[in-house]
């Protein structure tokens, strides 16, 4: 499969625990995005990377959230001290670099449930 | 999304009718105008996009028209079918991001009644 892959697909965790999600983008894509989506809402932007550089982080994102893309390939999103309000689908997407405005290719998402 | 308005928020049509969804943006420098479709329980996927050097693009039953002067672009679906039922998002790059950032509108939920 040469598309965007995310792991795990589902995660159930207790409130207060830390969780980490992984995203493997399409190999030649420079840009990588993280979104959060709750039922009935559109994907909410969290952060994005150009290669290994994190260019922007949503001001809506608390300090409990951190993302990395250490070698400009895969990325991880960590949520510390999870809260019930963190329950959502976390989507990763990637797109080619070098041109203004291109299609974003999405992974299947990681569904997080905080109990 | 930032400075993006999508109308209507919900649209219900009879199978075979046409559907039109409008997206209004704020950045006159935007040059890329995509539409994504998200079926229930699935990931968003691009269905059509247009760049600012053209006014209309068509792909079978779907088309996108762009009005740069008025800063809006619209998705047109003709001969709608039940499988067109989904949520549709526009995602023009927001202002001052160099076109790199992909932000989604609030979405339009389309119901096609058989």
mmCIF file with all atom_site columns, N, CA, C and O in Angstrom, chain B residues 1-7 21-35 50-55 64-74 90-96 103-105:
data_model
loop_
_atom_site.group_PDB
_atom_site.id
_atom_site.type_symbol
_atom_site.label_atom_id
_atom_site.label_alt_id
_atom_site.label_comp_id
_atom_site.label_asym_id
_atom_site.label_entity_id
_atom_site.label_seq_id
_atom_site.pdbx_PDB_ins_code
_atom_site.Cartn_x
_atom_site.Cartn_y
_atom_site.Cartn_z
_atom_site.occupancy
_atom_site.B_iso_or_equiv
_atom_site.pdbx_formal_charge
_atom_site.auth_seq_id
_atom_site.auth_comp_id
_atom_site.auth_asym_id
_atom_site.auth_atom_id
_atom_site.pdbx_PDB_model_num
ATOM 1   N N  . UNK B 1 1   ? -13.561 26.613 8.978   1.00 0.00 ? 1   UNK B N  1
ATOM 2   C CA . UNK B 1 1   ? -12.188 26.988 8.719   1.00 0.00 ? 1   UNK B CA 1
ATOM 3   C C  . UNK B 1 1   ? -11.979 28.491 8.732   1.00 0.00 ? 1   UNK B C  1
ATOM 4   O O  . UNK B 1 1   ? -12.930 29.259 8.768   1.00 0.00 ? 1   UNK B O  1
ATOM 5   N N  . UNK B 1 2   ? -10.732 28.888 8.663   1.00 0.00 ? 2   UNK B N  1
ATOM 6   C CA . UNK B 1 2   ? -10.422 30.310 8.707   1.00 0.00 ? 2   UNK B CA 1
ATOM 7   C C  . UNK B 1 2   ? -10.932 31.008 7.471   1.00 0.00 ? 2   UNK B C  1
ATOM 8   O O  . UNK B 1 2   ? -10.548 30.682 6.365   1.00 0.00 ? 2   UNK B O  1
ATOM 9   N N  . UNK B 1 3   ? -11.825 32.014 7.628   1.00 0.00 ? 3   UNK B N  1
ATOM 10  C CA . UNK B 1 3   ? -12.263 32.855 6.521   1.00 0.00 ? 3   UNK B CA 1
ATOM 11  C C  . UNK B 1 3   ? -12.845 32.057 5.363   1.00 0.00 ? 3   UNK B C  1
ATOM 12  O O  . UNK B 1 3   ? -12.705 32.464 4.212   1.00 0.00 ? 3   UNK B O  1
ATOM 13  N N  . UNK B 1 4   ? -13.446 30.939 5.653   1.00 0.00 ? 4   UNK B N  1
ATOM 14  C CA . UNK B 1 4   ? -14.091 30.122 4.637   1.00 0.00 ? 4   UNK B CA 1
ATOM 15  C C  . UNK B 1 4   ? -15.528 29.884 5.061   1.00 0.00 ? 4   UNK B C  1
ATOM 16  O O  . UNK B 1 4   ? -15.781 29.485 6.192   1.00 0.00 ? 4   UNK B O  1
ATOM 17  N N  . UNK B 1 5   ? -16.459 30.177 4.151   1.00 0.00 ? 5   UNK B N  1
ATOM 18  C CA . UNK B 1 5   ? -17.864 29.925 4.444   1.00 0.00 ? 5   UNK B CA 1
ATOM 19  C C  . UNK B 1 5   ? -18.433 29.005 3.379   1.00 0.00 ? 5   UNK B C  1
ATOM 20  O O  . UNK B 1 5   ? -18.192 29.199 2.179   1.00 0.00 ? 5   UNK B O  1
ATOM 21  N N  . UNK B 1 6   ? -19.176 28.042 3.815   1.00 0.00 ? 6   UNK B N  1
ATOM 22  C CA . UNK B 1 6   ? -19.753 27.068 2.916   1.00 0.00 ? 6   UNK B CA 1
ATOM 23  C C  . UNK B 1 6   ? -21.268 27.101 3.071   1.00 0.00 ? 6   UNK B C  1
ATOM 24  O O  . UNK B 1 6   ? -21.790 27.110 4.187   1.00 0.00 ? 6   UNK B O  1
ATOM 25  N N  . UNK B 1 7   ? -21.970 27.083 1.932   1.00 0.00 ? 7   UNK B N  1
ATOM 26  C CA . UNK B 1 7   ? -23.434 27.109 1.967   1.00 0.00 ? 7   UNK B CA 1
ATOM 27  C C  . UNK B 1 7   ? -24.003 26.191 0.890   1.00 0.00 ? 7   UNK B C  1
ATOM 28  O O  . UNK B 1 7   ? -23.462 26.142 -0.226  1.00 0.00 ? 7   UNK B O  1
ATOM 29  N N  . UNK B 1 21  ? -23.157 23.519 -4.285  1.00 0.00 ? 21  UNK B N  1
ATOM 30  C CA . UNK B 1 21  ? -22.621 23.931 -2.988  1.00 0.00 ? 21  UNK B CA 1
ATOM 31  C C  . UNK B 1 21  ? -21.634 25.056 -3.243  1.00 0.00 ? 21  UNK B C  1
ATOM 32  O O  . UNK B 1 21  ? -20.785 24.948 -4.128  1.00 0.00 ? 21  UNK B O  1
ATOM 33  N N  . UNK B 1 22  ? -21.739 26.102 -2.454  1.00 0.00 ? 22  UNK B N  1
ATOM 34  C CA . UNK B 1 22  ? -20.919 27.294 -2.671  1.00 0.00 ? 22  UNK B CA 1
ATOM 35  C C  . UNK B 1 22  ? -19.927 27.487 -1.534  1.00 0.00 ? 22  UNK B C  1
ATOM 36  O O  . UNK B 1 22  ? -20.253 27.269 -0.368  1.00 0.00 ? 22  UNK B O  1
ATOM 37  N N  . UNK B 1 23  ? -18.731 27.917 -1.882  1.00 0.00 ? 23  UNK B N  1
ATOM 38  C CA . UNK B 1 23  ? -17.679 28.181 -0.899  1.00 0.00 ? 23  UNK B CA 1
ATOM 39  C C  . UNK B 1 23  ? -17.155 29.596 -1.119  1.00 0.00 ? 23  UNK B C  1
ATOM 40  O O  . UNK B 1 23  ? -16.720 29.922 -2.236  1.00 0.00 ? 23  UNK B O  1
ATOM 41  N N  . UNK B 1 24  ? -17.186 30.395 -0.085  1.00 0.00 ? 24  UNK B N  1
ATOM 42  C CA . UNK B 1 24  ? -16.699 31.764 -0.160  1.00 0.00 ? 24  UNK B CA 1
ATOM 43  C C  . UNK B 1 24  ? -15.406 31.877 0.647   1.00 0.00 ? 24  UNK B C  1
ATOM 44  O O  . UNK B 1 24  ? -15.328 31.386 1.768   1.00 0.00 ? 24  UNK B O  1
ATOM 45  N N  . UNK B 1 25  ? -14.395 32.499 0.051   1.00 0.00 ? 25  UNK B N  1
ATOM 46  C CA . UNK B 1 25  ? -13.105 32.636 0.719   1.00 0.00 ? 25  UNK B CA 1
ATOM 47  C C  . UNK B 1 25  ? -12.728 34.100 0.792   1.00 0.00 ? 25  UNK B C  1
ATOM 48  O O  . UNK B 1 25  ? -13.366 34.952 0.180   1.00 0.00 ? 25  UNK B O  1
ATOM 49  N N  . UNK B 1 26  ? -11.670 34.383 1.528   1.00 0.00 ? 26  UNK B N  1
ATOM 50  C CA . UNK B 1 26  ? -11.349 35.794 1.765   1.00 0.00 ? 26  UNK B CA 1
ATOM 51  C C  . UNK B 1 26  ? -10.057 36.261 1.094   1.00 0.00 ? 26  UNK B C  1
ATOM 52  O O  . UNK B 1 26  ? -9.887  37.457 0.841   1.00 0.00 ? 26  UNK B O  1
ATOM 53  N N  . UNK B 1 27  ? -9.132  35.327 0.800   1.00 0.00 ? 27  UNK B N  1
ATOM 54  C CA . UNK B 1 27  ? -7.823  35.743 0.317   1.00 0.00 ? 27  UNK B CA 1
ATOM 55  C C  . UNK B 1 27  ? -7.811  35.858 -1.197  1.00 0.00 ? 27  UNK B C  1
ATOM 56  O O  . UNK B 1 27  ? -7.878  34.853 -1.903  1.00 0.00 ? 27  UNK B O  1
ATOM 57  N N  . UNK B 1 28  ? -7.674  37.072 -1.700  1.00 0.00 ? 28  UNK B N  1
ATOM 58  C CA . UNK B 1 28  ? -7.687  37.271 -3.140  1.00 0.00 ? 28  UNK B CA 1
ATOM 59  C C  . UNK B 1 28  ? -6.448  36.658 -3.809  1.00 0.00 ? 28  UNK B C  1
ATOM 60  O O  . UNK B 1 28  ? -6.425  36.483 -5.017  1.00 0.00 ? 28  UNK B O  1
ATOM 61  N N  . UNK B 1 29  ? -5.440  36.314 -3.017  1.00 0.00 ? 29  UNK B N  1
ATOM 62  C CA . UNK B 1 29  ? -4.230  35.707 -3.577  1.00 0.00 ? 29  UNK B CA 1
ATOM 63  C C  . UNK B 1 29  ? -4.333  34.197 -3.710  1.00 0.00 ? 29  UNK B C  1
ATOM 64  O O  . UNK B 1 29  ? -3.446  33.559 -4.260  1.00 0.00 ? 29  UNK B O  1
ATOM 65  N N  . UNK B 1 30  ? -5.413  33.592 -3.209  1.00 0.00 ? 30  UNK B N  1
ATOM 66  C CA . UNK B 1 30  ? -5.579  32.138 -3.297  1.00 0.00 ? 30  UNK B CA 1
ATOM 67  C C  . UNK B 1 30  ? -5.562  31.706 -4.750  1.00 0.00 ? 30  UNK B C  1
ATOM 68  O O  . UNK B 1 30  ? -6.140  32.374 -5.619  1.00 0.00 ? 30  UNK B O  1
ATOM 69  N N  . UNK B 1 31  ? -4.907  30.575 -5.019  1.00 0.00 ? 31  UNK B N  1
ATOM 70  C CA . UNK B 1 31  ? -4.849  30.113 -6.410  1.00 0.00 ? 31  UNK B CA 1
ATOM 71  C C  . UNK B 1 31  ? -5.207  28.650 -6.571  1.00 0.00 ? 31  UNK B C  1
ATOM 72  O O  . UNK B 1 31  ? -5.048  28.085 -7.646  1.00 0.00 ? 31  UNK B O  1
ATOM 73  N N  . UNK B 1 32  ? -5.696  28.024 -5.495  1.00 0.00 ? 32  UNK B N  1
ATOM 74  C CA . UNK B 1 32  ? -6.023  26.603 -5.560  1.00 0.00 ? 32  UNK B CA 1
ATOM 75  C C  . UNK B 1 32  ? -7.313  26.369 -4.799  1.00 0.00 ? 32  UNK B C  1
ATOM 76  O O  . UNK B 1 32  ? -7.441  26.783 -3.652  1.00 0.00 ? 32  UNK B O  1
ATOM 77  N N  . UNK B 1 33  ? -8.261  25.687 -5.468  1.00 0.00 ? 33  UNK B N  1
ATOM 78  C CA . UNK B 1 33  ? -9.609  25.587 -4.921  1.00 0.00 ? 33  UNK B CA 1
ATOM 79  C C  . UNK B 1 33  ? -10.107 24.148 -5.034  1.00 0.00 ? 33  UNK B C  1
ATOM 80  O O  . UNK B 1 33  ? -10.649 23.745 -6.050  1.00 0.00 ? 33  UNK B O  1
ATOM 81  N N  . UNK B 1 34  ? -9.935  23.369 -3.958  1.00 0.00 ? 34  UNK B N  1
ATOM 82  C CA . UNK B 1 34  ? -10.324 21.961 -4.017  1.00 0.00 ? 34  UNK B CA 1
ATOM 83  C C  . UNK B 1 34  ? -11.656 21.676 -3.307  1.00 0.00 ? 34  UNK B C  1
ATOM 84  O O  . UNK B 1 34  ? -12.066 22.410 -2.414  1.00 0.00 ? 34  UNK B O  1
ATOM 85  N N  . UNK B 1 35  ? -12.257 20.591 -3.723  1.00 0.00 ? 35  UNK B N  1
ATOM 86  C CA . UNK B 1 35  ? -13.428 20.051 -3.038  1.00 0.00 ? 35  UNK B CA 1
ATOM 87  C C  . UNK B 1 35  ? -13.127 18.609 -2.620  1.00 0.00 ? 35  UNK B C  1
ATOM 88  O O  . UNK B 1 35  ? -12.639 17.815 -3.418  1.00 0.00 ? 35  UNK B O  1
ATOM 89  N N  . UNK B 1 50  ? -9.599  23.142 -8.824  1.00 0.00 ? 50  UNK B N  1
ATOM 90  C CA . UNK B 1 50  ? -9.425  24.097 -9.916  1.00 0.00 ? 50  UNK B CA 1
ATOM 91  C C  . UNK B 1 50  ? -8.366  25.096 -9.499  1.00 0.00 ? 50  UNK B C  1
ATOM 92  O O  . UNK B 1 50  ? -8.218  25.402 -8.307  1.00 0.00 ? 50  UNK B O  1
ATOM 93  N N  . UNK B 1 51  ? -7.636  25.574 -10.462 1.00 0.00 ? 51  UNK B N  1
ATOM 94  C CA . UNK B 1 51  ? -6.649  26.622 -10.191 1.00 0.00 ? 51  UNK B CA 1
ATOM 95  C C  . UNK B 1 51  ? -7.158  27.932 -10.759 1.00 0.00 ? 51  UNK B C  1
ATOM 96  O O  . UNK B 1 51  ? -8.047  27.966 -11.601 1.00 0.00 ? 51  UNK B O  1
ATOM 97  N N  . UNK B 1 52  ? -6.523  29.001 -10.329 1.00 0.00 ? 52  UNK B N  1
ATOM 98  C CA . UNK B 1 52  ? -7.094  30.325 -10.579 1.00 0.00 ? 52  UNK B CA 1
ATOM 99  C C  . UNK B 1 52  ? -6.989  30.771 -12.027 1.00 0.00 ? 52  UNK B C  1
ATOM 100 O O  . UNK B 1 52  ? -7.569  31.786 -12.394 1.00 0.00 ? 52  UNK B O  1
ATOM 101 N N  . UNK B 1 53  ? -6.276  30.018 -12.839 1.00 0.00 ? 53  UNK B N  1
ATOM 102 C CA . UNK B 1 53  ? -6.139  30.444 -14.227 1.00 0.00 ? 53  UNK B CA 1
ATOM 103 C C  . UNK B 1 53  ? -7.276  29.943 -15.124 1.00 0.00 ? 53  UNK B C  1
ATOM 104 O O  . UNK B 1 53  ? -7.283  30.225 -16.331 1.00 0.00 ? 53  UNK B O  1
ATOM 105 N N  . UNK B 1 54  ? -8.213  29.200 -14.533 1.00 0.00 ? 54  UNK B N  1
ATOM 106 C CA . UNK B 1 54  ? -9.379  28.751 -15.287 1.00 0.00 ? 54  UNK B CA 1
ATOM 107 C C  . UNK B 1 54  ? -10.645 29.062 -14.505 1.00 0.00 ? 54  UNK B C  1
ATOM 108 O O  . UNK B 1 54  ? -10.603 29.231 -13.300 1.00 0.00 ? 54  UNK B O  1
ATOM 109 N N  . UNK B 1 55  ? -11.769 29.144 -15.223 1.00 0.00 ? 55  UNK B N  1
ATOM 110 C CA . UNK B 1 55  ? -13.017 29.500 -14.568 1.00 0.00 ? 55  UNK B CA 1
ATOM 111 C C  . UNK B 1 55  ? -13.919 28.324 -14.289 1.00 0.00 ? 55  UNK B C  1
ATOM 112 O O  . UNK B 1 55  ? -14.803 28.413 -13.429 1.00 0.00 ? 55  UNK B O  1
ATOM 113 N N  . UNK B 1 64  ? -16.639 22.226 -11.133 1.00 0.00 ? 64  UNK B N  1
ATOM 114 C CA . UNK B 1 64  ? -16.338 23.311 -10.211 1.00 0.00 ? 64  UNK B CA 1
ATOM 115 C C  . UNK B 1 64  ? -16.227 24.590 -11.030 1.00 0.00 ? 64  UNK B C  1
ATOM 116 O O  . UNK B 1 64  ? -15.618 24.594 -12.101 1.00 0.00 ? 64  UNK B O  1
ATOM 117 N N  . UNK B 1 65  ? -16.862 25.651 -10.542 1.00 0.00 ? 65  UNK B N  1
ATOM 118 C CA . UNK B 1 65  ? -16.773 26.958 -11.185 1.00 0.00 ? 65  UNK B CA 1
ATOM 119 C C  . UNK B 1 65  ? -16.144 27.936 -10.210 1.00 0.00 ? 65  UNK B C  1
ATOM 120 O O  . UNK B 1 65  ? -16.376 27.863 -9.005  1.00 0.00 ? 65  UNK B O  1
ATOM 121 N N  . UNK B 1 66  ? -15.357 28.825 -10.727 1.00 0.00 ? 66  UNK B N  1
ATOM 122 C CA . UNK B 1 66  ? -14.624 29.782 -9.903  1.00 0.00 ? 66  UNK B CA 1
ATOM 123 C C  . UNK B 1 66  ? -14.963 31.199 -10.322 1.00 0.00 ? 66  UNK B C  1
ATOM 124 O O  . UNK B 1 66  ? -14.915 31.526 -11.516 1.00 0.00 ? 66  UNK B O  1
ATOM 125 N N  . UNK B 1 67  ? -15.274 32.034 -9.342  1.00 0.00 ? 67  UNK B N  1
ATOM 126 C CA . UNK B 1 67  ? -15.486 33.451 -9.582  1.00 0.00 ? 67  UNK B CA 1
ATOM 127 C C  . UNK B 1 67  ? -14.494 34.201 -8.703  1.00 0.00 ? 67  UNK B C  1
ATOM 128 O O  . UNK B 1 67  ? -14.737 34.442 -7.523  1.00 0.00 ? 67  UNK B O  1
ATOM 129 N N  . UNK B 1 68  ? -13.367 34.557 -9.271  1.00 0.00 ? 68  UNK B N  1
ATOM 130 C CA . UNK B 1 68  ? -12.302 35.178 -8.469  1.00 0.00 ? 68  UNK B CA 1
ATOM 131 C C  . UNK B 1 68  ? -12.677 36.585 -8.033  1.00 0.00 ? 68  UNK B C  1
ATOM 132 O O  . UNK B 1 68  ? -12.258 37.058 -6.981  1.00 0.00 ? 68  UNK B O  1
ATOM 133 N N  . UNK B 1 69  ? -13.443 37.263 -8.855  1.00 0.00 ? 69  UNK B N  1
ATOM 134 C CA . UNK B 1 69  ? -13.843 38.630 -8.505  1.00 0.00 ? 69  UNK B CA 1
ATOM 135 C C  . UNK B 1 69  ? -14.688 38.623 -7.240  1.00 0.00 ? 69  UNK B C  1
ATOM 136 O O  . UNK B 1 69  ? -14.483 39.435 -6.330  1.00 0.00 ? 69  UNK B O  1
ATOM 137 N N  . UNK B 1 70  ? -15.640 37.704 -7.195  1.00 0.00 ? 70  UNK B N  1
ATOM 138 C CA . UNK B 1 70  ? -16.527 37.609 -6.042  1.00 0.00 ? 70  UNK B CA 1
ATOM 139 C C  . UNK B 1 70  ? -15.951 36.732 -4.941  1.00 0.00 ? 70  UNK B C  1
ATOM 140 O O  . UNK B 1 70  ? -16.541 36.628 -3.856  1.00 0.00 ? 70  UNK B O  1
ATOM 141 N N  . UNK B 1 71  ? -14.828 36.087 -5.203  1.00 0.00 ? 71  UNK B N  1
ATOM 142 C CA . UNK B 1 71  ? -14.143 35.215 -4.237  1.00 0.00 ? 71  UNK B CA 1
ATOM 143 C C  . UNK B 1 71  ? -15.045 34.093 -3.739  1.00 0.00 ? 71  UNK B C  1
ATOM 144 O O  . UNK B 1 71  ? -15.266 33.910 -2.527  1.00 0.00 ? 71  UNK B O  1
ATOM 145 N N  . UNK B 1 72  ? -15.567 33.355 -4.710  1.00 0.00 ? 72  UNK B N  1
ATOM 146 C CA . UNK B 1 72  ? -16.274 32.129 -4.343  1.00 0.00 ? 72  UNK B CA 1
ATOM 147 C C  . UNK B 1 72  ? -16.106 31.100 -5.450  1.00 0.00 ? 72  UNK B C  1
ATOM 148 O O  . UNK B 1 72  ? -15.841 31.435 -6.602  1.00 0.00 ? 72  UNK B O  1
ATOM 149 N N  . UNK B 1 73  ? -16.216 29.840 -5.061  1.00 0.00 ? 73  UNK B N  1
ATOM 150 C CA . UNK B 1 73  ? -16.205 28.753 -6.038  1.00 0.00 ? 73  UNK B CA 1
ATOM 151 C C  . UNK B 1 73  ? -17.262 27.734 -5.624  1.00 0.00 ? 73  UNK B C  1
ATOM 152 O O  . UNK B 1 73  ? -17.575 27.606 -4.431  1.00 0.00 ? 73  UNK B O  1
ATOM 153 N N  . UNK B 1 74  ? -17.821 27.076 -6.614  1.00 0.00 ? 74  UNK B N  1
ATOM 154 C CA . UNK B 1 74  ? -18.978 26.213 -6.366  1.00 0.00 ? 74  UNK B CA 1
ATOM 155 C C  . UNK B 1 74  ? -18.763 24.822 -6.927  1.00 0.00 ? 74  UNK B C  1
ATOM 156 O O  . UNK B 1 74  ? -18.120 24.639 -7.965  1.00 0.00 ? 74  UNK B O  1
ATOM 157 N N  . UNK B 1 90  ? -15.004 22.284 1.143   1.00 0.00 ? 90  UNK B N  1
ATOM 158 C CA . UNK B 1 90  ? -14.073 23.059 0.342   1.00 0.00 ? 90  UNK B CA 1
ATOM 159 C C  . UNK B 1 90  ? -12.855 23.365 1.223   1.00 0.00 ? 90  UNK B C  1
ATOM 160 O O  . UNK B 1 90  ? -12.961 23.380 2.452   1.00 0.00 ? 90  UNK B O  1
ATOM 161 N N  . UNK B 1 91  ? -11.713 23.595 0.596   1.00 0.00 ? 91  UNK B N  1
ATOM 162 C CA . UNK B 1 91  ? -10.482 23.787 1.369   1.00 0.00 ? 91  UNK B CA 1
ATOM 163 C C  . UNK B 1 91  ? -9.516  24.739 0.669   1.00 0.00 ? 91  UNK B C  1
ATOM 164 O O  . UNK B 1 91  ? -8.392  24.349 0.333   1.00 0.00 ? 91  UNK B O  1
ATOM 165 N N  . UNK B 1 92  ? -9.938  25.988 0.444   1.00 0.00 ? 92  UNK B N  1
ATOM 166 C CA . UNK B 1 92  ? -8.995  26.932 -0.166  1.00 0.00 ? 92  UNK B CA 1
ATOM 167 C C  . UNK B 1 92  ? -7.929  27.317 0.850   1.00 0.00 ? 92  UNK B C  1
ATOM 168 O O  . UNK B 1 92  ? -8.219  27.452 2.038   1.00 0.00 ? 92  UNK B O  1
ATOM 169 N N  . UNK B 1 93  ? -6.683  27.472 0.439   1.00 0.00 ? 93  UNK B N  1
ATOM 170 C CA . UNK B 1 93  ? -5.638  27.858 1.383   1.00 0.00 ? 93  UNK B CA 1
ATOM 171 C C  . UNK B 1 93  ? -5.977  29.177 2.050   1.00 0.00 ? 93  UNK B C  1
ATOM 172 O O  . UNK B 1 93  ? -6.391  30.118 1.384   1.00 0.00 ? 93  UNK B O  1
ATOM 173 N N  . UNK B 1 94  ? -5.839  29.275 3.363   1.00 0.00 ? 94  UNK B N  1
ATOM 174 C CA . UNK B 1 94  ? -6.175  30.511 4.064   1.00 0.00 ? 94  UNK B CA 1
ATOM 175 C C  . UNK B 1 94  ? -5.145  31.613 3.801   1.00 0.00 ? 94  UNK B C  1
ATOM 176 O O  . UNK B 1 94  ? -4.057  31.322 3.284   1.00 0.00 ? 94  UNK B O  1
ATOM 177 N N  . UNK B 1 95  ? -5.452  32.828 4.145   1.00 0.00 ? 95  UNK B N  1
ATOM 178 C CA . UNK B 1 95  ? -4.554  33.960 3.870   1.00 0.00 ? 95  UNK B CA 1
ATOM 179 C C  . UNK B 1 95  ? -3.206  33.820 4.557   1.00 0.00 ? 95  UNK B C  1
ATOM 180 O O  . UNK B 1 95  ? -3.097  33.203 5.612   1.00 0.00 ? 95  UNK B O  1
ATOM 181 N N  . UNK B 1 96  ? -2.209  34.388 3.937   1.00 0.00 ? 96  UNK B N  1
ATOM 182 C CA . UNK B 1 96  ? -0.883  34.538 4.542   1.00 0.00 ? 96  UNK B CA 1
ATOM 183 C C  . UNK B 1 96  ? -0.239  33.207 4.917   1.00 0.00 ? 96  UNK B C  1
ATOM 184 O O  . UNK B 1 96  ? 0.522   33.135 5.886   1.00 0.00 ? 96  UNK B O  1
ATOM 185 N N  . UNK B 1 103 ? -6.910  23.951 5.063   1.00 0.00 ? 103 UNK B N  1
ATOM 186 C CA . UNK B 1 103 ? -7.926  24.157 6.097   1.00 0.00 ? 103 UNK B CA 1
ATOM 187 C C  . UNK B 1 103 ? -9.276  23.895 5.467   1.00 0.00 ? 103 UNK B C  1
ATOM 188 O O  . UNK B 1 103 ? -9.547  24.362 4.363   1.00 0.00 ? 103 UNK B O  1
ATOM 189 N N  . UNK B 1 104 ? -10.129 23.208 6.200   1.00 0.00 ? 104 UNK B N  1
ATOM 190 C CA . UNK B 1 104 ? -11.416 22.800 5.653   1.00 0.00 ? 104 UNK B CA 1
ATOM 191 C C  . UNK B 1 104 ? -12.549 23.717 6.090   1.00 0.00 ? 104 UNK B C  1
ATOM 192 O O  . UNK B 1 104 ? -12.553 24.225 7.212   1.00 0.00 ? 104 UNK B O  1
ATOM 193 N N  . UNK B 1 105 ? -13.502 23.918 5.200   1.00 0.00 ? 105 UNK B N  1
ATOM 194 C CA . UNK B 1 105 ? -14.736 24.578 5.566   1.00 0.00 ? 105 UNK B CA 1
ATOM 195 C C  . UNK B 1 105 ? -15.539 23.695 6.497   1.00 0.00 ? 105 UNK B C  1
ATOM 196 O O  . UNK B 1 105 ? -15.143 22.559 6.806   1.00 0.00 ? 105 UNK B O  1
#
